[in-house]
């Protein structure tokens, strides 16, 4: 019997030590993966010391009060653990922390992305594991703190001695600024983190009011249709977004050779077909995902860098590029192949028609998350909108998604005339590298990303070269940088810049962008140089109206504000 009791005592002590370890990890763990290191956990969290001191100061008769204090502290610590886990995930995907005021609205989009990227049972398992981890943090962490606090009170004399030493030690370490690596040993990180979450709320409410005023102040709304886009009259204008086409695709030596070769060869091929191109950089409002913020920013001329701003914007009558083109006589169209359901927010843009995965006539297989290859998306648009002769000029936003994460099963480029209804792709996805082939190795992920960008760009060049329309103008750009597994982040911040290129046959259209030093000053060709102009993406709408308006094209573009 004594042996059984001894083992029970050892098990209880071990469980208490595990609980203490979990509490210390939650209190000291950084909220970014790139800050994780052994030294990051060599900290003395004052929050736990103060909590234990408070419990010891309460008399034994105040057990109910003590229990309420422990329960409240446990709940707060559980919420803190959940927020830190979300910060780790958002930091890896979006290079920014989780925003509790806004980011919960992305839950359904996140579920859809995971299910699309990992179809079948794997997607369900991934979502279930993520949900269980968050639920466990919310339940297990409070229980761990409760066990630690009960043990501290039960062993009051020993705990008093420990607290009597730790509090002065914490003060001394804080005054001396003692550090373990790059972090202070005397830590109040958990309290500071929680305070930052609370104090963020007033600034977000203020931002919401300021954005509402900016959305209402729209000079383009009062511009007569006769004065809009006169330099593009008679042209078909396509705004083509390439998913995750960020500056890293050109600046990173591990990625750029193949992408740069694709752009240079594309420039030469298009020049042979009579096209000209000029390129620069735009700074996207988002990073790693949430593409619709970039689309809304380019279209509206407003900096839409959060779901809160987006949700307000789509309730306003703000003029967009598509509504301005529509008011000036163009037929306006969107091609959104990722959508497999109705898109209520699409009404804000004023499109005459929206194509999605359900009505574009695709008869081929999915390629993971992408519902169809980019080459088919462009071919289907050509046949439905550009091929008919008796029609109005078309303005369209076309989203290319073959370069969407996880960058697996990138299609092979086909002769444009063989694309047809997509049946030609039957069996192709099974012959291409899957997520299981790519994602165990970060180097393979990066290589797969570069290959997918090259494919999307080749698809655009093939489309333009095949149909060689004298009255076609294409604005080709990225929506955001890829996730940090490709582009990096934190200490070596890759930024938010994406390439942008205007392609046309009409010399007047391209020359409106000007040689270096005048007008827009964009670089010739499809590949912008390192010192090409950089604008914020919200500058594009008004600069386009200015460049192709009724006046002489001599405006100067706004510089990006960083």
XYZ file of C-alpha atoms in Angstrom:
562
model
C 0.000 0.000 0.000
C 2.781 2.542 0.808
C 4.291 1.805 -2.616
C 0.985 2.629 -4.327
C 0.728 5.886 -2.378
C 4.309 6.765 -3.248
C 3.629 6.247 -6.936
C 0.450 8.266 -6.706
C 2.377 11.074 -5.029
C 5.059 10.985 -7.719
C 2.387 11.000 -10.442
C 0.641 13.961 -8.806
C 3.930 15.863 -8.515
C 4.780 15.093 -12.119
C 1.377 16.259 -13.277
C 1.759 19.501 -11.309
C 5.200 20.091 -12.853
C 3.739 19.493 -16.317
C 0.952 21.964 -15.540
C 3.523 24.516 -14.353
C 5.532 23.988 -17.524
C 2.455 24.549 -19.703
C 1.569 27.762 -17.839
C 5.140 29.060 -18.182
C 5.182 28.249 -21.917
C 1.942 30.162 -22.484
C 3.240 33.157 -20.521
C 6.674 33.300 -22.135
C 6.211 31.919 -25.672
C 6.701 34.444 -28.505
C 3.804 34.992 -30.871
C 5.926 34.473 -34.024
C 7.623 31.256 -35.132
C 10.773 33.065 -36.240
C 11.251 34.333 -32.667
C 11.096 30.845 -31.161
C 14.355 29.808 -29.502
C 15.410 28.202 -26.190
C 16.397 31.605 -24.821
C 12.875 32.921 -25.468
C 11.600 30.681 -22.663
C 14.326 31.598 -20.146
C 12.166 34.296 -18.646
C 10.598 34.964 -15.276
C 6.940 35.899 -15.864
C 5.859 38.391 -13.222
C 2.186 37.655 -13.912
C 2.381 34.181 -12.344
C 4.407 35.405 -9.373
C 1.930 38.209 -8.644
C -1.069 35.848 -9.011
C 0.411 33.379 -6.535
C 1.281 36.214 -4.109
C -2.309 37.462 -4.306
C -3.697 34.000 -3.544
C -1.353 33.625 -0.568
C -2.468 37.008 0.777
C -6.111 35.916 0.854
C -7.205 34.289 4.133
C -8.347 30.676 4.140
C -11.951 31.730 4.763
C -11.965 33.552 1.400
C -11.956 30.324 -0.579
C -14.787 31.452 -2.841
C -12.944 34.656 -3.720
C -9.750 32.669 -4.293
C -11.613 30.271 -6.571
C -13.092 33.161 -8.564
C -9.641 34.756 -8.965
C -8.144 31.468 -10.191
C -11.058 30.819 -12.574
C -10.834 34.324 -14.046
C -7.062 34.112 -14.417
C -7.383 30.674 -16.014
C -9.931 31.881 -18.534
C -7.748 34.857 -19.450
C -4.697 32.624 -19.796
C -6.652 30.212 -22.005
C -7.756 33.059 -24.253
C -4.160 34.297 -24.315
C -3.000 30.842 -25.450
C -5.602 30.787 -28.239
C -4.597 34.266 -29.423
C -0.917 33.326 -29.471
C -1.645 30.194 -31.497
C -3.663 32.278 -33.960
C -0.848 34.825 -34.101
C 1.587 32.041 -34.994
C -0.682 30.893 -37.817
C -1.421 34.378 -39.138
C 2.257 35.303 -38.907
C 3.203 32.362 -41.110
C 0.401 32.904 -43.624
C -0.090 36.687 -43.662
C 3.063 38.097 -42.010
C 0.949 39.872 -39.401
C -0.694 39.007 -36.065
C -4.265 37.868 -35.611
C -6.713 40.740 -35.193
C -9.539 39.720 -32.831
C -11.753 42.609 -33.963
C -11.704 41.620 -37.617
C -10.140 38.270 -38.459
C -12.908 36.047 -37.141
C -14.786 37.061 -40.282
C -12.289 35.078 -42.378
C -13.250 31.761 -40.748
C -15.529 30.583 -43.570
C -12.992 31.613 -46.231
C -10.242 29.763 -44.357
C -12.360 26.623 -44.188
C -13.092 26.864 -47.911
C -9.410 27.354 -48.766
C -8.309 24.354 -46.694
C -11.046 22.140 -48.140
C -10.114 23.245 -51.663
C -6.356 22.807 -51.154
C -6.713 19.448 -49.366
C -9.901 17.862 -50.716
C -11.601 14.902 -49.135
C -10.739 13.436 -45.754
C -7.396 15.255 -45.471
C -9.051 18.679 -45.420
C -11.533 17.530 -42.783
C -8.719 16.104 -40.648
C -6.658 19.298 -40.887
C -9.598 21.449 -39.861
C -10.510 19.065 -37.044
C -6.948 19.061 -35.701
C -6.775 22.860 -35.792
C -10.108 23.125 -33.999
C -9.075 20.610 -31.353
C -5.796 22.415 -30.713
C -7.604 25.716 -30.110
C -10.253 24.020 -27.969
C -7.579 22.240 -25.933
C -5.783 25.531 -25.334
C -9.003 27.080 -24.081
C -9.771 24.154 -21.751
C -6.453 22.593 -20.725
C -4.566 25.813 -19.957
C -7.094 27.017 -17.307
C -7.045 23.547 -15.718
C -3.244 23.632 -15.627
C -3.242 27.038 -13.929
C -5.837 25.844 -11.441
C -3.648 22.875 -10.494
C -0.554 25.073 -10.063
C -2.454 27.551 -7.869
C -3.979 24.840 -5.694
C -0.557 23.273 -5.178
C 0.924 26.662 -4.277
C -1.750 27.310 -1.646
C -1.523 23.749 -0.302
C 2.235 24.185 0.271
C 1.932 27.713 1.632
C 5.182 27.948 3.676
C 7.392 26.788 0.833
C 5.497 28.922 -1.683
C 5.861 32.043 0.503
C 9.638 31.543 0.578
C 9.787 31.106 -3.192
C 7.636 34.199 -3.884
C 9.672 36.225 -1.366
C 12.768 35.461 -3.436
C 11.270 35.728 -6.940
C 9.619 39.138 -6.582
C 12.829 41.002 -5.587
C 14.791 38.987 -8.171
C 12.314 40.043 -10.882
C 12.629 43.716 -9.839
C 16.431 43.514 -9.873
C 16.558 41.800 -13.266
C 14.125 44.372 -14.652
C 16.187 47.319 -13.388
C 19.421 45.776 -14.694
C 17.825 44.984 -18.068
C 19.186 41.429 -17.977
C 18.496 39.598 -21.230
C 18.520 36.009 -22.455
C 19.536 36.390 -26.049
C 17.375 39.228 -27.346
C 14.573 39.026 -24.762
C 14.472 40.401 -21.197
C 14.621 37.778 -18.429
C 12.268 39.810 -16.231
C 9.142 39.354 -18.313
C 5.780 41.080 -18.296
C 5.168 40.019 -21.903
C 1.797 38.394 -21.235
C 0.378 41.492 -19.551
C 1.765 43.737 -22.301
C 0.340 41.448 -24.966
C -3.120 41.467 -23.368
C -3.028 45.243 -22.936
C -2.141 45.682 -26.612
C -5.165 43.623 -27.632
C -7.478 45.795 -25.525
C -6.028 49.157 -26.553
C -6.336 48.227 -30.233
C -10.128 48.569 -30.093
C -10.384 52.410 -29.927
C -7.945 52.838 -32.812
C -9.964 50.434 -34.959
C -13.193 52.270 -34.228
C -11.470 55.518 -35.178
C -10.146 53.905 -38.362
C -13.642 52.790 -39.286
C -14.961 56.367 -39.024
C -12.049 57.791 -41.042
C -12.442 55.181 -43.770
C -16.159 55.888 -44.044
C -15.382 59.574 -44.646
C -12.756 58.689 -47.273
C -15.163 56.358 -49.093
C -17.811 59.092 -49.258
C -15.351 61.655 -50.669
C -15.077 60.459 -54.266
C -14.349 63.088 -56.951
C -14.758 60.466 -59.700
C -18.449 60.204 -58.861
C -19.135 63.664 -60.287
C -16.988 63.311 -63.427
C -19.188 63.294 -66.540
C -19.046 60.046 -68.538
C -17.880 61.989 -71.589
C -14.703 62.959 -69.699
C -13.869 59.471 -68.479
C -11.280 57.156 -70.064
C -11.306 58.918 -73.423
C -7.821 57.590 -74.221
C -9.101 54.010 -74.041
C -12.296 54.378 -76.073
C -12.804 51.414 -78.391
C -10.332 49.243 -76.457
C -11.013 46.015 -74.596
C -9.401 46.490 -71.190
C -8.539 43.465 -69.022
C -7.311 43.735 -65.440
C -5.647 40.361 -64.867
C -4.663 39.409 -61.313
C -2.074 36.644 -60.929
C -2.510 34.975 -57.539
C 0.481 35.400 -55.156
C 2.620 37.095 -57.839
C 4.788 39.127 -55.477
C 8.086 40.955 -55.678
C 9.847 37.977 -54.129
C 9.300 36.118 -57.418
C 11.738 38.570 -59.042
C 13.995 39.579 -56.153
C 14.799 36.239 -54.524
C 17.757 34.514 -56.258
C 16.318 31.149 -55.255
C 13.095 31.865 -57.132
C 13.719 34.539 -59.727
C 15.800 32.920 -62.524
C 12.886 30.928 -63.947
C 10.349 33.719 -63.470
C 12.671 36.360 -64.947
C 13.403 34.125 -67.933
C 9.665 33.716 -68.456
C 9.117 37.483 -68.351
C 12.023 38.220 -70.687
C 10.958 35.577 -73.186
C 7.366 36.817 -72.883
C 8.502 40.386 -73.627
C 10.369 39.236 -76.753
C 7.467 37.103 -77.975
C 4.944 39.886 -77.467
C 7.190 42.396 -79.222
C 7.346 40.064 -82.223
C 3.544 40.109 -82.226
C 3.430 43.904 -82.126
C 2.800 44.463 -78.408
C 4.547 46.902 -76.118
C 4.737 46.690 -72.339
C 5.702 48.882 -69.395
C 6.104 47.737 -65.803
C 6.474 49.022 -62.255
C 5.556 48.025 -58.692
C 2.392 48.416 -56.633
C 2.244 48.032 -52.857
C -0.548 45.652 -51.925
C -2.669 46.147 -48.790
C -2.480 42.435 -47.954
C 0.143 39.715 -47.646
C -0.021 35.979 -48.234
C -3.798 35.705 -48.736
C -7.127 37.593 -48.613
C -6.832 38.610 -52.260
C -10.150 40.458 -52.311
C -8.603 43.297 -50.292
C -6.151 43.936 -53.126
C -8.889 43.720 -55.758
C -11.039 46.207 -53.834
C -8.092 48.565 -53.324
C -7.188 48.665 -57.018
C -10.802 49.057 -58.087
C -11.912 51.679 -55.550
C -8.832 53.850 -55.104
C -9.063 53.330 -51.322
C -6.609 51.546 -49.034
C -8.624 48.421 -48.115
C -6.269 46.624 -45.735
C -8.784 44.874 -43.472
C -12.038 42.978 -43.639
C -13.606 45.767 -41.585
C -12.827 48.265 -44.357
C -13.924 45.870 -47.075
C -17.250 45.139 -45.390
C -17.975 48.860 -45.190
C -16.780 49.618 -48.711
C -19.166 47.184 -50.391
C -22.140 48.950 -48.770
C -21.214 52.331 -50.313
C -21.753 53.850 -53.754
C -18.015 54.401 -54.253
C -17.079 54.356 -57.942
C -14.873 51.446 -59.006
C -12.882 50.977 -62.179
C -15.573 48.611 -63.437
C -18.428 51.003 -62.648
C -16.545 53.909 -64.265
C -15.898 51.873 -67.410
C -19.528 50.772 -67.379
C -20.738 54.362 -67.067
C -18.548 55.227 -70.077
C -20.073 52.609 -72.372
C -18.066 49.431 -71.773
C -19.589 46.039 -71.022
C -18.119 45.054 -67.660
C -17.361 41.461 -66.722
C -15.667 39.536 -63.923
C -14.105 36.088 -64.254
C -13.698 34.556 -60.778
C -12.912 30.848 -61.288
C -12.341 30.217 -57.559
C -15.992 30.976 -56.767
C -18.315 27.988 -56.555
C -21.241 29.894 -55.018
C -22.999 33.230 -55.345
C -20.919 36.350 -54.681
C -23.160 38.966 -53.024
C -20.375 41.562 -52.782
C -19.962 41.422 -56.555
C -22.943 43.759 -56.910
C -20.800 46.568 -55.469
C -18.526 46.508 -58.521
C -21.361 46.941 -60.984
C -20.382 44.098 -63.333
C -22.794 43.312 -66.146
C -21.899 39.635 -65.851
C -19.863 37.396 -63.545
C -18.281 34.114 -64.640
C -17.345 31.558 -61.993
C -16.567 27.848 -61.785
C -20.244 26.982 -62.340
C -21.016 28.835 -65.576
C -17.799 29.050 -67.575
C -18.221 25.702 -69.338
C -15.216 23.871 -67.901
C -15.294 20.103 -68.497
C -11.937 19.171 -67.032
C -10.655 18.103 -63.575
C -9.699 20.290 -60.614
C -6.026 20.934 -59.931
C -6.204 20.993 -56.119
C -7.441 24.379 -54.927
C -7.653 25.829 -58.482
C -10.929 24.795 -60.033
C -9.446 25.100 -63.533
C -6.131 26.014 -65.214
C -5.390 29.661 -65.977
C -4.988 28.882 -69.661
C -8.587 27.669 -69.773
C -9.847 30.715 -67.844
C -8.357 33.018 -70.484
C -9.502 30.856 -73.396
C -13.061 30.680 -72.089
C -13.124 34.451 -71.644
C -11.871 34.924 -75.211
C -14.603 32.745 -76.679
C -17.424 34.165 -74.549
C -16.588 37.874 -74.588
C -13.927 38.854 -77.137
C -14.627 36.559 -80.079
C -18.148 37.883 -80.898
C -17.967 40.665 -83.505
C -21.161 42.619 -82.848
C -20.508 43.850 -79.299
C -19.471 46.745 -77.118
C -15.887 47.078 -75.867
C -15.326 44.929 -72.790
C -13.698 45.829 -69.489
C -13.024 42.805 -67.294
C -11.332 41.743 -64.103
C -9.913 38.238 -64.556
C -8.507 36.287 -61.607
C -5.868 33.655 -62.391
C -5.576 31.087 -59.594
C -3.195 28.346 -60.761
C -0.513 30.013 -58.611
C -2.651 29.789 -55.453
C -1.165 27.968 -52.452
C -0.319 25.113 -51.956
C 1.320 25.374 -55.423
C 0.855 21.703 -56.203
C -0.348 20.123 -59.427
C 0.569 23.118 -61.606
C -0.789 22.349 -65.112
C 1.367 21.928 -68.171
C 1.135 24.681 -70.802
C -0.748 23.476 -73.871
C -1.066 24.871 -77.400
C -3.780 27.526 -77.063
C -5.909 26.011 -79.803
C -6.093 22.657 -77.978
C -7.573 23.988 -74.695
C -11.214 23.784 -75.824
C -13.678 23.002 -73.027
C -10.937 21.663 -70.747
C -11.529 17.978 -71.479
C -7.941 17.796 -72.683
C -6.806 18.094 -69.050
C -8.379 14.759 -68.076
C -5.842 12.683 -66.159
C -3.234 15.458 -65.979
C -3.537 16.297 -62.231
C -2.651 12.735 -61.233
C 0.677 13.001 -63.087
C 1.750 16.189 -61.279
C 3.416 16.649 -57.844
C 0.879 16.721 -55.013
C 0.966 18.495 -51.646
C 2.359 15.310 -50.078
C 5.250 15.416 -52.575
C 6.019 19.108 -52.053
C 5.260 20.276 -48.526
C 7.634 18.106 -46.459
C 10.494 20.201 -47.913
C 10.435 24.030 -47.847
C 12.804 24.157 -50.821
C 10.310 22.151 -52.882
C 7.519 24.499 -51.839
C 9.516 27.498 -53.046
C 10.385 25.790 -56.338
C 6.749 24.801 -56.859
C 5.665 28.399 -56.216
C 8.098 29.717 -58.845
C 6.893 27.114 -61.349
C 3.262 28.097 -60.770
C 3.992 31.801 -61.317
C 5.889 30.984 -64.506
C 2.907 28.934 -65.722
C 0.424 31.748 -65.063
C 2.606 34.279 -66.883
C 3.116 31.891 -69.803
C -0.647 31.442 -70.000
C -1.111 35.214 -70.390
C 1.594 35.458 -73.050
C 0.139 32.487 -74.953
C -3.320 34.086 -74.865
C -2.081 37.460 -76.088
C 0.165 36.011 -78.770
C -2.506 33.676 -80.112
C -5.221 36.297 -80.484
C -3.000 39.350 -81.097
C -5.809 41.907 -80.839
C -4.878 45.435 -81.950
C -7.474 46.935 -79.603
C -6.645 44.963 -76.461
C -5.141 46.528 -73.313
C -4.057 44.287 -70.432
C -3.145 45.376 -66.911
C -1.291 42.384 -65.483
C -0.439 42.408 -61.771
C -0.045 40.386 -58.624
C -2.489 40.582 -55.749
C -0.025 40.014 -52.888
C 3.222 38.379 -51.846
C 3.143 34.615 -51.191
C 3.039 33.226 -47.647
C 6.147 33.444 -45.495
C 7.243 29.873 -46.249
C 8.141 31.281 -49.686
C 8.780 34.972 -49.120
C 10.079 35.016 -45.543
C 9.144 37.767 -43.119
C 9.805 39.416 -39.769
C 13.518 40.277 -39.481
C 14.023 40.296 -43.251
C 10.666 41.775 -44.214
C 9.941 41.109 -47.911
C 7.417 43.955 -48.020
C 4.073 44.071 -49.830
C 5.141 45.050 -53.353
C 3.819 43.238 -56.434
C 4.744 43.636 -60.127
C 2.366 45.445 -62.468
C 2.574 45.567 -66.280
C 0.459 47.328 -68.911
C 0.475 45.584 -72.313
C -1.045 46.932 -75.546
C -0.422 47.180 -79.282
C -1.566 50.768 -79.645
C 1.552 52.966 -79.148
C -0.580 55.806 -77.770
C -1.777 53.606 -74.906
C 1.716 52.532 -73.863
C 3.383 55.895 -74.422
C 0.874 57.481 -72.045
C 2.884 55.676 -69.355
C 5.931 57.570 -70.571
C 9.639 56.935 -70.746
C 11.635 57.125 -67.542
C 11.439 60.609 -66.055
C 8.085 61.691 -67.504
C 4.451 60.820 -66.929
C 4.268 57.501 -65.077
C 7.916 56.684 -65.729
C 7.392 52.913 -65.889
C 10.087 50.562 -67.214
C 9.831 49.045 -70.710
C 9.070 45.328 -70.891
C 7.308 42.885 -68.584
C 10.016 42.865 -65.895
C 10.278 45.963 -63.676
C 13.743 46.879 -62.467
C 14.601 47.217 -58.789
C 14.351 51.009 -59.017
C 11.151 51.140 -61.088
C 8.428 53.390 -59.622
C 6.532 52.077 -56.595
C 2.975 53.251 -55.936
C 0.486 52.191 -53.353
C -2.172 50.096 -55.034
C -4.894 52.600 -54.132
C -3.199 55.193 -56.358
C -3.848 53.194 -59.521
C -7.514 54.015 -60.120
C -7.116 57.783 -60.172
C -3.800 57.668 -62.038
C -5.447 55.573 -64.754
C -8.305 58.087 -65.010
C -5.788 60.911 -65.221
C -3.518 59.236 -67.792
C -6.362 58.297 -70.129
C -8.661 61.236 -69.480
C -9.490 64.031 -71.899
C -6.497 66.197 -70.932
C -2.913 65.900 -72.100
C -1.180 62.955 -70.421
C 1.318 64.873 -68.311
C 0.270 64.045 -64.747
C 2.742 62.854 -62.174
C 1.951 59.698 -60.214
C 1.779 59.759 -56.462
C 4.690 58.183 -54.675
C 4.049 55.358 -52.257
C 3.895 56.295 -48.586
C 5.633 53.720 -46.418
